[in-house]
Tab-separated table of C-alpha atoms (C1' of nucleotides) in Angstrom:
chain	number	residue	atom	x	y	z
A	1	MET	CA	55.813	96.869	82.634
A	2	ARG	CA	55.117	99.579	85.470
A	3	ARG	CA	57.878	102.620	85.933
A	4	PRO	CA	59.035	102.650	89.784
A	5	PRO	CA	57.076	104.606	92.045
A	6	SER	CA	59.225	106.916	92.740
A	7	GLY	CA	60.084	107.530	89.394
A	8	ARG	CA	63.995	108.247	88.775
A	9	SER	CA	66.418	105.280	90.086
A	10	PRO	CA	70.342	105.741	89.806
A	11	VAL	CA	70.695	102.104	88.557
A	12	LEU	CA	68.226	102.202	85.727
A	13	ASP	CA	69.516	105.709	84.728
A	14	SER	CA	72.991	104.975	85.400
A	15	GLY	CA	72.748	102.021	82.370
A	16	LEU	CA	73.673	99.402	84.857
A	17	ALA	CA	70.437	97.292	84.562
A	18	GLY	CA	71.184	95.004	81.679
A	19	PRO	CA	70.221	92.041	80.989
A	20	LEU	CA	70.402	89.753	84.041
A	21	SER	CA	72.802	86.515	83.784
A	22	ALA	CA	71.514	83.728	81.926
A	23	SER	CA	70.423	81.520	85.060
A	24	CYS	CA	67.844	84.846	86.308
A	25	SER	CA	66.664	85.954	82.787
A	26	SER	CA	64.267	83.422	81.715
A	27	SER	CA	61.772	83.066	84.246
A	28	TRP	CA	61.045	86.942	84.793
A	29	PRO	CA	59.202	88.298	86.388
A	30	PHE	CA	60.058	87.200	89.433
A	31	SER	CA	58.298	87.012	92.749
A	32	ARG	CA	58.893	89.257	95.683
A	33	ARG	CA	60.147	86.296	97.690
A	34	GLN	CA	62.991	85.582	94.392
A	35	CYS	CA	64.143	88.930	94.442
A	36	LEU	CA	64.974	88.698	98.156
A	37	ASP	CA	66.062	85.138	97.762
A	38	LEU	CA	68.470	86.856	95.259
A	39	LEU	CA	70.275	89.456	96.879
A	40	GLN	CA	70.554	86.846	99.352
A	41	SER	CA	72.604	85.108	97.461
A	42	ARG	CA	75.953	87.541	98.037
A	43	PRO	CA	75.941	88.345	94.117
A	44	SER	CA	78.451	91.267	92.941
A	45	LEU	CA	77.656	94.663	92.987
A	46	SER	CA	76.711	94.598	89.046
A	47	ALA	CA	74.066	91.421	89.434
A	48	LEU	CA	73.525	93.401	92.581
A	49	LYS	CA	72.586	96.674	91.033
A	50	GLN	CA	70.343	94.428	88.161
A	51	ILE	CA	67.914	92.961	90.538
A	52	HIS	CA	67.818	96.345	92.560
A	53	ALA	CA	66.677	98.043	89.486
A	54	ARG	CA	64.157	94.569	87.854
A	55	THR	CA	62.753	94.872	92.009
A	56	LEU	CA	61.908	98.490	91.118
A	57	ARG	CA	60.425	97.800	87.831
A	58	ALA	CA	58.608	94.460	89.628
A	59	GLY	CA	56.467	97.310	91.766
A	60	VAL	CA	58.683	96.485	95.087
A	61	PRO	CA	58.487	100.188	96.702
A	62	VAL	CA	61.657	101.786	97.301
A	63	SER	CA	60.621	102.258	100.758
A	64	SER	CA	59.849	99.002	101.181
A	65	ALA	CA	61.455	97.903	104.533
A	66	ASP	CA	61.874	94.143	103.455
A	67	LEU	CA	63.450	95.258	100.512
A	68	GLY	CA	65.834	97.570	101.714
A	69	LYS	CA	67.411	95.377	104.230
A	70	HIS	CA	68.171	93.129	102.050
A	71	LEU	CA	69.865	95.359	99.493
A	72	ILE	CA	72.163	97.322	102.511
A	73	LEU	CA	73.096	93.764	103.377
A	74	ALA	CA	73.303	92.683	100.107
A	75	ILE	CA	75.691	95.849	99.749
A	76	ALA	CA	77.709	95.268	103.170
A	77	THR	CA	78.494	91.459	102.263
A	78	LEU	CA	80.195	92.911	98.591
A	79	PRO	CA	84.011	92.962	99.047
A	80	SER	CA	84.026	96.227	98.401
A	81	PRO	CA	81.061	97.853	99.877
A	82	LEU	CA	79.438	101.081	98.686
A	83	VAL	CA	78.499	103.199	101.514
A	84	ALA	CA	77.639	105.842	99.197
A	85	TYR	CA	74.859	103.137	97.365
A	86	ALA	CA	73.499	101.865	100.942
A	87	GLU	CA	73.005	104.745	102.501
A	88	ARG	CA	70.672	106.007	99.617
A	89	VAL	CA	68.727	103.009	100.124
A	90	PHE	CA	68.863	103.259	103.476
A	91	CYS	CA	67.501	107.035	103.428
A	92	LEU	CA	64.473	105.709	101.449
A	93	ILE	CA	63.808	103.698	104.170
A	94	CYS	CA	60.111	104.323	106.033
A	95	ARG	CA	60.918	102.387	109.387
A	96	PRO	CA	64.194	100.773	108.948
A	97	SER	CA	64.656	97.855	111.597
A	98	VAL	CA	67.327	97.197	114.343
A	99	PHE	CA	68.761	94.981	111.958
A	100	THR	CA	68.843	97.383	109.117
A	101	TYR	CA	70.240	100.226	111.438
A	102	ASN	CA	72.766	97.460	112.580
A	103	THR	CA	73.922	96.619	109.251
A	104	ILE	CA	74.088	100.600	107.838
A	105	ILE	CA	76.260	100.840	110.989
A	106	ARG	CA	78.755	98.234	110.142
A	107	LEU	CA	79.309	99.455	106.870
A	108	HIS	CA	80.265	102.487	108.205
A	109	ALA	CA	82.459	100.872	110.760
A	110	GLU	CA	83.847	99.218	108.525
A	111	SER	CA	84.792	101.975	106.205
A	112	ASP	CA	87.395	104.377	106.109
A	113	SER	CA	85.856	107.209	107.218
A	114	PRO	CA	83.575	105.378	110.286
A	115	GLY	CA	82.739	108.864	111.697
A	116	PRO	CA	79.182	108.472	110.302
A	117	ALA	CA	78.205	105.506	112.019
A	118	LEU	CA	78.084	107.303	115.871
A	119	PRO	CA	74.832	109.579	115.161
A	120	LEU	CA	72.996	106.774	113.669
A	121	LEU	CA	72.862	105.588	117.774
A	122	PRO	CA	70.957	108.553	118.884
A	123	ARG	CA	68.779	108.413	114.913
A	124	MET	CA	67.837	104.773	116.460
A	125	LEU	CA	66.604	105.419	119.975
A	126	ALA	CA	64.668	108.439	118.813
A	127	ALA	CA	63.137	106.230	116.367
A	128	GLY	CA	61.991	103.558	119.439
A	129	LEU	CA	64.656	101.508	118.724
A	130	TRP	CA	67.104	100.294	120.907
A	131	PRO	CA	70.188	98.554	119.889
A	132	ASP	CA	70.738	94.605	120.138
A	133	THR	CA	73.968	92.984	120.948
A	134	HIS	CA	74.800	93.574	117.208
A	135	THR	CA	74.799	96.939	117.316
A	136	TYR	CA	77.569	97.968	120.064
A	137	PRO	CA	80.080	95.535	118.235
A	138	PHE	CA	79.893	97.534	115.064
A	139	LEU	CA	79.406	100.964	117.138
A	140	LEU	CA	82.579	100.040	119.748
A	141	LYS	CA	84.135	99.087	115.805
A	142	ALA	CA	83.919	102.716	114.493
A	143	CYS	CA	85.248	104.089	118.056
A	144	ALA	CA	88.027	101.532	118.136
A	145	LYS	CA	88.741	103.237	114.084
A	146	LEU	CA	88.676	106.455	115.657
A	147	LEU	CA	90.322	106.531	118.357
A	148	TYR	CA	87.640	107.510	120.472
A	149	GLY	CA	88.230	106.265	123.530
A	150	ARG	CA	85.681	108.626	125.196
A	151	ASP	CA	83.089	108.099	122.805
A	152	GLY	CA	83.567	104.363	123.814
A	153	LYS	CA	82.918	104.433	127.335
A	154	VAL	CA	79.717	106.841	126.906
A	155	ILE	CA	78.768	103.388	124.746
A	156	HIS	CA	79.814	101.115	127.182
A	157	GLY	CA	77.772	102.717	129.426
A	158	ARG	CA	74.944	102.379	127.602
A	159	ALA	CA	75.501	98.860	126.996
A	160	VAL	CA	75.241	98.378	130.585
A	161	HIS	CA	72.847	100.210	131.054
A	162	ASP	CA	71.108	98.094	128.682
A	163	GLY	CA	72.188	94.968	129.995
A	164	LEU	CA	73.768	94.038	126.930
A	165	ALA	CA	77.184	94.302	128.093
A	166	VAL	CA	78.115	91.475	130.565
A	167	GLY	CA	76.055	88.883	129.162
A	168	SER	CA	77.850	89.111	125.442
A	169	VAL	CA	81.860	88.025	124.877
A	170	PHE	CA	81.099	89.808	121.425
A	171	VAL	CA	80.185	93.101	123.051
A	172	GLN	CA	83.208	92.688	125.658
A	173	ASN	CA	85.808	91.805	122.983
A	174	SER	CA	84.528	94.447	120.966
A	175	LEU	CA	84.866	96.839	124.288
A	176	LEU	CA	88.464	95.605	124.987
A	177	HIS	CA	89.739	95.533	121.480
A	178	LEU	CA	88.691	99.947	121.701
A	179	TYR	CA	90.591	100.184	125.268
A	180	ALA	CA	93.622	98.885	124.006
A	181	ALA	CA	93.812	100.391	120.899
A	182	CYS	CA	93.171	103.991	122.496
A	183	GLY	CA	95.679	103.404	125.240
A	184	LEU	CA	93.330	103.162	127.835
A	185	PHE	CA	94.705	99.898	129.575
A	186	GLU	CA	93.023	100.544	132.632
A	187	SER	CA	89.791	100.088	131.108
A	188	ALA	CA	90.752	97.227	129.220
A	189	HIS	CA	92.276	95.302	132.362
A	190	GLN	CA	89.561	96.010	134.372
A	191	LEU	CA	86.950	94.695	132.017
A	192	PHE	CA	89.176	91.727	131.049
A	193	GLU	CA	89.431	90.429	134.784
A	194	GLU	CA	85.451	91.135	135.127
A	195	MET	CA	84.444	88.993	132.010
A	196	PRO	CA	83.133	85.695	132.957
A	197	VAL	CA	83.771	84.275	129.604
A	198	ARG	CA	87.234	84.795	127.625
A	199	ASN	CA	87.357	82.922	124.167
A	200	LEU	CA	90.634	83.030	121.810
A	201	VAL	CA	89.542	86.744	120.171
A	202	THR	CA	89.449	87.272	124.225
A	203	TRP	CA	93.153	86.798	124.705
A	204	ASN	CA	94.656	87.453	121.379
A	205	THR	CA	93.129	91.245	121.370
A	206	ILE	CA	94.238	91.686	125.115
A	207	ILE	CA	97.568	90.455	124.314
A	208	ASN	CA	97.929	92.146	121.109
A	209	GLY	CA	96.588	95.047	122.072
A	210	PHE	CA	99.362	95.295	125.021
A	211	ALA	CA	102.069	94.219	122.478
A	212	ILE	CA	101.756	96.931	119.988
A	213	ASN	CA	100.808	99.785	122.052
A	214	GLY	CA	104.197	99.925	123.738
A	215	ARG	CA	103.794	97.260	127.371
A	216	PRO	CA	105.121	94.153	125.958
A	217	ASN	CA	105.688	92.991	129.596
A	218	GLU	CA	102.061	93.030	130.243
A	219	ALA	CA	101.501	91.180	126.976
A	220	LEU	CA	103.842	88.392	128.299
A	221	THR	CA	102.085	88.337	131.611
A	222	LEU	CA	98.852	87.860	130.105
A	223	TYR	CA	99.983	84.913	127.832
A	224	ARG	CA	101.237	83.523	130.811
A	225	ASP	CA	97.890	83.314	132.599
A	226	MET	CA	96.574	82.265	129.166
A	227	MET	CA	98.505	78.981	129.281
A	228	THR	CA	97.889	78.700	133.528
A	229	PRO	CA	94.770	77.480	133.843
A	230	ARG	CA	92.457	79.447	136.236
A	231	PRO	CA	92.576	78.290	140.107
A	232	PRO	CA	89.796	75.659	140.900
A	233	SER	CA	86.453	76.974	141.938
A	234	THR	CA	85.715	77.639	144.996
A	235	GLU	CA	82.305	77.998	146.298
A	236	GLU	CA	81.741	81.659	145.209
A	237	GLN	CA	83.828	81.334	141.855
A	238	PRO	CA	82.155	80.565	139.173
A	239	ALA	CA	83.206	77.119	137.491
A	240	VAL	CA	86.896	77.649	135.618
A	241	GLN	CA	87.013	77.824	131.990
A	242	ASP	CA	88.022	75.147	129.303
A	243	PRO	CA	91.711	76.836	128.636
A	244	VAL	CA	91.880	78.299	125.382
A	245	GLU	CA	94.748	77.346	122.521
A	246	PRO	CA	96.934	80.133	121.473
A	247	ASP	CA	97.038	80.132	117.308
A	248	GLY	CA	99.564	82.244	115.212
A	249	PHE	CA	97.796	85.344	115.967
A	250	THR	CA	98.606	84.933	119.394
A	251	MET	CA	101.902	83.714	118.887
A	252	VAL	CA	102.952	86.782	116.384
A	253	SER	CA	102.101	88.738	119.049
A	254	LEU	CA	103.960	87.362	121.533
A	255	LEU	CA	107.141	87.151	119.408
A	256	SER	CA	106.762	90.911	119.021
A	257	ALA	CA	106.569	91.211	122.553
A	258	CYS	CA	109.843	89.197	123.307
A	259	ALA	CA	111.686	91.568	120.188
A	260	GLU	CA	110.563	94.430	121.644
A	261	LEU	CA	112.086	93.458	125.154
A	262	GLY	CA	114.766	91.958	123.771
A	263	ALA	CA	113.888	88.899	125.427
A	264	LEU	CA	116.101	86.096	123.762
A	265	VAL	CA	116.186	83.484	126.270
A	266	LEU	CA	112.118	83.532	126.901
A	267	GLY	CA	111.990	83.865	123.053
A	268	ARG	CA	113.565	80.567	122.314
A	269	ARG	CA	111.528	78.950	124.667
A	270	VAL	CA	108.491	79.976	122.642
A	271	HIS	CA	110.327	79.074	119.418
A	272	VAL	CA	110.633	75.392	121.263
A	273	TYR	CA	106.942	75.558	122.064
A	274	LEU	CA	105.979	76.929	118.367
A	275	TRP	CA	108.187	73.685	117.194
A	276	LYS	CA	106.384	71.308	119.121
A	277	VAL	CA	102.923	71.958	118.185
A	278	GLY	CA	103.260	72.972	114.723
A	279	LEU	CA	102.866	76.273	114.497
A	280	ASP	CA	106.345	77.472	113.437
A	281	ARG	CA	105.330	76.256	109.778
A	282	ASN	CA	103.109	79.550	109.995
A	283	SER	CA	105.184	81.876	107.974
A	284	HIS	CA	103.278	85.115	110.009
A	285	VAL	CA	105.158	83.284	112.210
A	286	GLY	CA	108.111	82.476	110.617
A	287	ASN	CA	108.583	86.204	109.871
A	288	ALA	CA	108.116	87.484	113.793
A	289	LEU	CA	110.643	84.881	114.315
A	290	ILE	CA	113.416	86.533	111.964
A	291	ASP	CA	112.231	89.899	113.603
A	292	LEU	CA	112.734	88.218	116.861
A	293	TYR	CA	116.525	86.881	116.134
A	294	ALA	CA	117.610	89.929	114.423
A	295	LYS	CA	116.107	92.644	117.051
A	296	CYS	CA	118.376	90.398	120.109
A	297	GLY	CA	121.410	90.274	117.796
A	298	THR	CA	121.468	86.089	117.037
A	299	ILE	CA	121.796	87.203	112.966
A	300	GLY	CA	122.534	83.534	112.685
A	301	ASP	CA	119.733	82.287	114.199
A	302	ALA	CA	117.356	84.369	112.350
A	303	ARG	CA	119.373	83.502	109.126
A	304	LYS	CA	118.669	79.567	109.978
A	305	VAL	CA	114.435	80.531	110.454
A	306	PHE	CA	114.716	82.045	106.801
A	307	ASP	CA	116.736	78.904	105.672
A	308	GLU	CA	113.947	76.436	106.650
A	309	MET	CA	110.725	78.635	105.359
A	310	ALA	CA	111.461	77.904	102.011
A	311	HIS	CA	108.517	77.304	100.589
A	312	THR	CA	106.274	80.058	102.671
A	313	ARG	CA	108.872	82.918	102.509
A	314	THR	CA	106.934	86.606	101.752
A	315	ALA	CA	108.240	89.793	101.119
A	316	VAL	CA	107.998	90.443	104.521
A	317	SER	CA	110.276	87.601	105.373
A	318	TRP	CA	113.156	88.840	102.647
A	319	THR	CA	112.437	91.676	103.992
A	320	SER	CA	112.781	90.883	107.745
A	321	LEU	CA	116.148	89.279	107.056
A	322	ILE	CA	117.705	92.368	104.675
A	323	VAL	CA	116.738	95.161	107.784
A	324	GLY	CA	117.794	92.745	110.524
A	325	LEU	CA	121.507	91.660	108.737
A	326	ALA	CA	121.631	95.572	107.625
A	327	VAL	CA	121.373	97.197	111.429
A	328	ASN	CA	123.273	93.981	112.772
A	329	GLY	CA	126.469	95.295	110.525
A	330	PHE	CA	125.983	93.287	107.956
A	331	GLY	CA	125.601	95.136	105.212
A	332	LYS	CA	127.016	93.765	102.440
A	333	GLU	CA	125.372	90.320	103.176
A	334	ALA	CA	121.900	92.430	103.277
A	335	LEU	CA	122.548	93.879	99.904
A	336	GLY	CA	123.026	90.466	98.133
A	337	LEU	CA	120.116	88.872	99.618
A	338	PHE	CA	118.275	92.061	98.001
A	339	GLY	CA	119.802	90.462	94.569
A	340	ASP	CA	118.363	87.014	95.514
A	341	MET	CA	115.085	88.788	96.431
A	342	GLY	CA	114.900	90.430	93.252
A	343	ARG	CA	116.244	86.681	91.527
A	344	ALA	CA	112.835	84.621	94.076
A	345	GLY	CA	110.822	86.225	91.659
A	346	LEU	CA	109.891	88.640	94.683
A	347	SER	CA	108.973	92.466	94.396
A	348	PRO	CA	110.269	94.432	97.714
A	349	THR	CA	108.322	97.331	99.340
A	350	GLU	CA	108.933	100.243	100.981
A	351	ILE	CA	110.786	98.696	103.663
A	352	THR	CA	112.891	96.568	102.464
A	353	PHE	CA	114.487	99.709	100.522
A	354	VAL	CA	114.857	101.315	103.980
A	355	GLY	CA	116.789	98.046	104.521
A	356	VAL	CA	118.883	98.408	101.632
A	357	LEU	CA	119.091	102.240	102.296
A	358	TYR	CA	120.474	101.194	105.870
A	359	ALA	CA	123.430	98.956	104.226
A	360	CYS	CA	124.817	101.024	102.594
A	361	SER	CA	124.772	103.765	104.531
A	362	HIS	CA	126.309	101.277	107.473
A	363	CYS	CA	129.296	100.236	104.832
A	364	GLY	CA	129.434	103.665	103.431
A	365	LEU	CA	128.622	103.214	99.915
A	366	VAL	CA	127.327	106.468	98.707
A	367	ASP	CA	127.039	105.687	95.090
A	368	ASP	CA	125.333	102.839	95.577
A	369	GLY	CA	122.473	103.874	97.774
A	370	PHE	CA	122.172	106.799	95.367
A	371	ARG	CA	121.630	104.024	92.468
A	372	TYR	CA	118.852	101.981	94.554
A	373	PHE	CA	117.358	105.177	95.790
A	374	ASP	CA	116.967	106.120	91.828
A	375	ARG	CA	115.838	102.144	90.874
A	376	MET	CA	113.371	102.144	93.828
A	377	ARG	CA	110.878	105.032	91.689
A	378	MET	CA	112.464	103.724	88.052
A	379	ASP	CA	112.496	99.960	88.337
A	380	TYR	CA	109.825	98.789	90.846
A	381	GLY	CA	107.851	102.270	91.072
A	382	ILE	CA	107.962	102.761	94.985
A	383	ALA	CA	107.855	106.752	95.431
A	384	PRO	CA	110.129	107.638	98.009
A	385	LYS	CA	109.041	108.787	101.720
A	386	ILE	CA	109.970	110.631	104.067
A	387	GLU	CA	111.604	107.704	105.969
A	388	HIS	CA	114.332	107.329	102.338
A	389	PHE	CA	114.974	110.856	102.677
A	390	GLY	CA	116.310	110.300	106.168
A	391	CYS	CA	118.238	106.965	105.209
A	392	MET	CA	119.667	109.713	102.487
A	393	VAL	CA	120.797	112.128	104.732
A	394	ASP	CA	121.897	109.254	107.006
A	395	LEU	CA	124.169	107.908	104.170
A	396	LEU	CA	125.610	111.423	103.552
A	397	GLY	CA	126.330	112.413	107.131
A	398	ARG	CA	127.963	109.183	108.268
A	399	ALA	CA	129.855	108.865	104.839
A	400	GLY	CA	131.238	112.861	105.835
A	401	LEU	CA	129.218	114.421	103.533
A	402	VAL	CA	127.306	116.754	105.402
A	403	ASP	CA	127.522	119.692	103.583
A	404	ARG	CA	125.870	117.325	100.676
A	405	ALA	CA	123.214	115.854	103.527
A	406	TYR	CA	122.288	119.543	104.122
A	407	SER	CA	121.036	120.665	100.866
A	408	PHE	CA	120.196	117.541	100.157
A	409	ILE	CA	117.445	118.013	103.084
A	410	LEU	CA	116.406	121.708	101.995
A	411	GLY	CA	115.724	120.203	98.264
A	412	MET	CA	113.357	117.594	99.739
A	413	PRO	CA	109.761	117.509	97.972
A	414	MET	CA	108.366	117.286	101.455
A	415	GLU	CA	108.531	119.086	104.399
A	416	PRO	CA	111.634	117.604	106.462
A	417	ASN	CA	110.635	116.463	109.890
A	418	ALA	CA	112.277	115.981	113.343
A	419	VAL	CA	113.559	112.235	112.626
A	420	VAL	CA	115.384	114.164	109.743
A	421	TRP	CA	116.815	116.705	111.530
A	422	ARG	CA	118.116	114.744	114.181
A	423	THR	CA	119.693	112.501	111.514
A	424	LEU	CA	121.541	115.561	110.385
A	425	LEU	CA	122.820	116.568	113.939
A	426	GLY	CA	123.589	112.915	114.955
A	427	ALA	CA	126.016	113.625	111.911
A	428	CYS	CA	127.537	116.805	112.363
A	429	ALA	CA	128.392	115.644	116.291
A	430	MET	CA	130.382	112.773	114.688
A	431	HIS	CA	132.095	115.056	112.217
A	432	LYS	CA	132.190	118.276	114.641
A	433	ARG	CA	130.043	120.059	112.137
A	434	THR	CA	128.676	122.910	114.967
A	435	ASP	CA	127.554	125.260	112.665
A	436	LEU	CA	125.206	123.317	110.717
A	437	GLY	CA	124.272	121.639	113.997
A	438	GLU	CA	123.309	124.722	115.271
A	439	ALA	CA	121.430	125.158	112.027
A	440	ALA	CA	119.870	121.131	112.922
A	441	TRP	CA	119.194	122.087	116.865
A	442	ALA	CA	117.278	125.634	115.525
A	443	ARG	CA	114.696	123.291	113.448
A	444	LEU	CA	114.435	120.562	116.202
A	445	GLU	CA	113.755	123.370	119.095
A	446	GLN	CA	110.660	124.485	116.420
A	447	LEU	CA	109.375	120.968	115.327
A	448	ASP	CA	110.258	118.618	118.663
A	449	PRO	CA	111.664	120.422	121.531
A	450	GLY	CA	112.882	118.200	124.883
A	451	HIS	CA	114.847	115.391	123.429
A	452	SER	CA	117.258	115.227	125.586
A	453	GLY	CA	119.560	113.183	123.011
A	454	ASP	CA	119.298	116.358	121.159
A	455	PHE	CA	121.246	118.308	124.124
A	456	VAL	CA	123.820	115.830	124.553
A	457	LEU	CA	124.692	115.782	121.122
A	458	LEU	CA	124.908	119.771	120.583
A	459	SER	CA	126.590	120.194	123.887
A	460	ASN	CA	129.289	117.437	123.233
A	461	LEU	CA	129.573	119.869	119.498
A	462	TYR	CA	130.292	122.829	121.908
A	463	ALA	CA	132.727	120.860	124.019
A	464	SER	CA	134.224	119.837	121.378
A	465	ASP	CA	134.915	123.675	119.970
A	466	ARG	CA	135.465	124.221	123.755
A	467	ARG	CA	132.810	126.534	123.913
A	468	TRP	CA	132.042	126.166	127.432
A	469	GLU	CA	130.063	128.744	128.311
A	470	ASP	CA	127.358	127.443	125.067
A	471	VAL	CA	127.945	123.621	126.737
A	472	HIS	CA	126.592	124.993	130.680
A	473	ARG	CA	123.783	127.289	128.416
A	474	ILE	CA	122.927	123.714	126.682
A	475	ARG	CA	123.349	121.480	130.027
A	476	ARG	CA	121.170	124.486	132.298
A	477	SER	CA	118.192	124.762	129.748
A	478	MET	CA	117.839	120.514	128.831
A	479	VAL	CA	117.754	120.575	133.419
A	480	LYS	CA	114.926	123.098	132.897
A	481	GLY	CA	113.244	121.028	130.333
A	482	GLU	CA	112.848	124.103	128.124
B	1	DT	C1'	69.108	87.616	108.781
B	2	DG	C1'	74.207	90.179	110.960
B	3	DG	C1'	78.150	90.052	114.794
B	4	DA	C1'	84.059	91.224	117.903
B	5	DG	C1'	90.813	90.250	117.469
B	6	DA	C1'	92.998	89.303	112.227
B	7	DA	C1'	99.460	88.935	111.955
B	8	DT	C1'	105.382	90.005	110.867
B	9	DT	C1'	109.588	93.913	108.242
B	10	DG	C1'	111.029	100.975	109.122
DNA sequence: TGGAGAATTG
């Protein structure tokens, strides 16, 4: 048997090239075609490495564009792709094709650090290769993940120049997602208006993009447009598109926009619609409904939705209702539900504990709060995050234990953020503790100045002390925006 | 050959 042409193989040397599975090992050596077919059969990582090794031993050169292409594609379709492995193979290929470039760009774009995807475009161009309609969605995905709006616009320009932006709904949907993710709503809207073809992905992308980026009103308007057929075609206008039916994703985005606006009447109408089309049985939609009703203060409706979800409840459903009960002042019920959740065999998440601690805080259950705080780590292995520490400060502060809240902050294992100090300032205002209020204010001025609510809290504190000079000083600096 | 969006709870 011949050694691979390049000498060392990372696979052979790492000892991973054990015997292939029974189905493959009997008829070795495979033809080159068979190797490529095996690579296309979605092998597992270990099978893939074995095929790679065998291919090398069969004398297929490492630099073979054909082998490299299929290897990289096989790596890209693994459940958890190894970018470094693909990159090593990519570097060995003599003249990678557009297809191979696209695959390696995709691998980077889908990884946790998509940065290296972008320089591959100039490399392609330098190699005399033209991007195709597959290249742009991958590049734009990388930009969207990195929130690189400006790079995205440059790539948009290139796609237009290449004549690939207008004709491809894939490219346009990718651009739409990028602009929405980067908060470039004007660009998103303009592109959307100019799109000749819109599919369900288009609508979901723009509605969700607006809904989760603080533009719930636009999200609702777009949903209305989605459900309204475009005006009948005139001679100048192209033919009217077939209407697009919303799916569960659309409805979750829509409900979260309603929840953010507190649009209860509209939310109820949406609920009726969901019931009619059967989308209310989608558990994500159910969770969004619980959240909607909880945020609108109609906690009884949230409870009803939760009860009707008997067989589809997830930890999110339980958590949404626990948090909803807690913020609506039903702390005892929230804690009761937490117990039920455990008995139902579902594990709480870190957000569940935010709700639980909030419930304790509202009920003044300081000792229980500390018990839950400890149980988080002890019983569930969840390390408390800064939000949980913030809840504890709130718990102590509301109970009037402002000094304890302050020393709790000083003992935190992480740097307290503005939210934590603001919580303390709120507690000081509630319990008229000007001394500690000033300490919190000093930290807020450094961390996150200019919040009018903070000025109001501090000036109220001074007012309660009849320190009118200080009240005026704070109000003046608030007006000046210092 | 390969493609876009991808859920709710703080």
